[in-house]
Amino acid sequence: MSGAERKPVSGTLFQKVCDAVSTERLQPFFRTCNGQPEDALRLYAWNIEISSAFHGPLHCLEVVLRNALNRELTTFFHRPDWWGAPALDLDAGARRSVLQACTTVAQNYTSPTNGHVIAELSFGFWTSLLGTGNRYDMRLWRPALHKAFPHYRGPRRALHQDLYHLRKLRNRIAHYEPIHQRHLTADHTTILRILGYLSPETTQWVRANDRVPEVLGRRGDVCAAAVPTRF
């Protein structure tokens, strides 16, 4: 049976799904689809599909970013637990993030390592190190952190802004929020561009495994019921 011939979602089934997911959560999809229930449910399914597709590239970006920044901070402060260096002087928010990460690691591992702490620190934390902070530009970016991006020649501010916007995308995906209204093609381009600043080889590998372009191309057909929803 082709997508166009698939049996439409019944009113009873839609109502049960709507009740289970909640009308409030589905409201952004109703608005986009002019209040049409079946259209809204298809868009909701596509939003899940595209969120899932973005998870892979964002995963790689976050892991490669934190490893690169950790490497440069370890070198700069001459210690693998650089977050304990008195000269680091993190701002208040970053200090809280480090304290929480160290506490969580101590509670969850019998033999905690520096690697556990690095993995526990959030994308927001790593992004913040490229912000203004406690004079981060002079104290961290210029002497150390710019080296984490060997293929980037632009200013810190532009890089931080791009990562800040990607962090918002990541958090929306992590909390199952709508992302269908974003300029997702631009978001995807930004992920690959920043990953390229860090590791062109990893970018090439991500492109070979990346489902985002395929799923973006499916939106029109999914919303028109020409192909089945899937996620």
CSV table of N, CA and C in Angstrom, one decimal, residues 5-6 12 14 32-33 37 67 70 73 77 85 87 93 108 115-116 121 134 141-142 164 171 176 179 191 230:
chain,number,residue,atom,x,y,z
A,5,GLU,N,-2.1,5.9,-0.2
A,5,GLU,CA,-3.3,5.0,-0.1
A,5,GLU,C,-3.4,4.5,1.4
A,6,ARG,N,-2.6,4.9,2.2
A,6,ARG,CA,-2.6,4.5,3.6
A,6,ARG,C,-3.9,4.9,4.3
A,12,THR,N,-11.1,8.8,16.4
A,12,THR,CA,-11.0,8.2,17.7
A,12,THR,C,-9.5,8.0,18.1
A,14,PHE,N,-6.9,9.6,16.8
A,14,PHE,CA,-6.3,10.9,17.0
A,14,PHE,C,-6.6,11.4,18.3
A,32,THR,N,0.4,25.6,13.1
A,32,THR,CA,1.1,25.5,11.8
A,32,THR,C,0.2,24.9,10.7
A,33,CYS,N,-0.7,23.9,11.2
A,33,CYS,CA,-1.5,23.2,10.2
A,33,CYS,C,-3.0,23.7,10.2
A,37,PRO,N,-6.5,18.3,12.4
A,37,PRO,CA,-5.9,17.2,13.3
A,37,PRO,C,-4.9,16.3,12.7
A,67,ASN,N,36.2,17.5,23.9
A,67,ASN,CA,37.6,16.9,23.9
A,67,ASN,C,38.6,17.8,23.5
A,70,ASN,N,39.1,20.5,26.3
A,70,ASN,CA,39.7,19.8,27.5
A,70,ASN,C,41.2,19.6,27.2
A,73,LEU,N,42.9,23.1,27.6
A,73,LEU,CA,43.0,23.6,28.9
A,73,LEU,C,44.0,22.7,29.8
A,77,PHE,N,47.1,24.7,31.6
A,77,PHE,CA,47.2,24.8,33.0
A,77,PHE,C,48.1,23.7,33.6
A,85,ALA,N,42.5,24.5,38.9
A,85,ALA,CA,43.6,25.4,38.8
A,85,ALA,C,43.2,26.8,39.4
A,87,ALA,N,44.3,29.7,38.9
A,87,ALA,CA,44.4,30.7,37.8
A,87,ALA,C,43.2,30.7,36.8
A,93,GLY,N,28.5,30.9,37.3
A,93,GLY,CA,27.7,29.9,36.7
A,93,GLY,C,28.6,28.6,36.3
A,108,ASN,N,28.4,8.7,41.7
A,108,ASN,CA,28.0,7.6,40.7
A,108,ASN,C,29.1,6.6,40.4
A,115,GLY,N,38.1,11.9,33.2
A,115,GLY,CA,37.2,11.7,32.0
A,115,GLY,C,35.7,11.7,32.4
A,116,HIS,N,35.4,11.2,33.6
A,116,HIS,CA,34.0,11.2,34.0
A,116,HIS,C,33.5,12.6,34.2
A,121,LEU,N,30.1,17.4,32.3
A,121,LEU,CA,29.9,18.8,32.0
A,121,LEU,C,29.1,19.0,30.7
A,134,ASN,N,34.7,35.7,32.9
A,134,ASN,CA,35.6,36.6,33.7
A,134,ASN,C,36.8,36.9,32.8
A,141,TRP,N,40.7,32.3,25.7
A,141,TRP,CA,40.6,32.2,24.2
A,141,TRP,C,41.9,32.5,23.5
A,142,ARG,N,42.5,33.6,23.8
A,142,ARG,CA,43.7,34.0,23.1
A,142,ARG,C,44.9,33.2,23.4
A,164,TYR,N,26.0,28.9,20.8
A,164,TYR,CA,24.9,29.3,21.7
A,164,TYR,C,23.6,28.9,21.0
A,171,ASN,N,19.0,21.6,23.2
A,171,ASN,CA,18.1,21.5,24.4
A,171,ASN,C,16.6,21.3,24.0
A,176,TYR,N,12.2,17.3,23.9
A,176,TYR,CA,11.1,16.9,23.0
A,176,TYR,C,10.2,18.1,22.6
A,179,ILE,N,10.8,21.7,16.8
A,179,ILE,CA,11.9,22.4,16.1
A,179,ILE,C,11.5,22.7,14.7
A,191,ILE,N,26.2,23.2,12.2
A,191,ILE,CA,26.9,22.0,12.9
A,191,ILE,C,28.1,21.5,12.1
A,230,ARG,N,7.3,8.2,10.1
A,230,ARG,CA,8.1,7.2,10.7
A,230,ARG,C,9.1,7.9,11.6
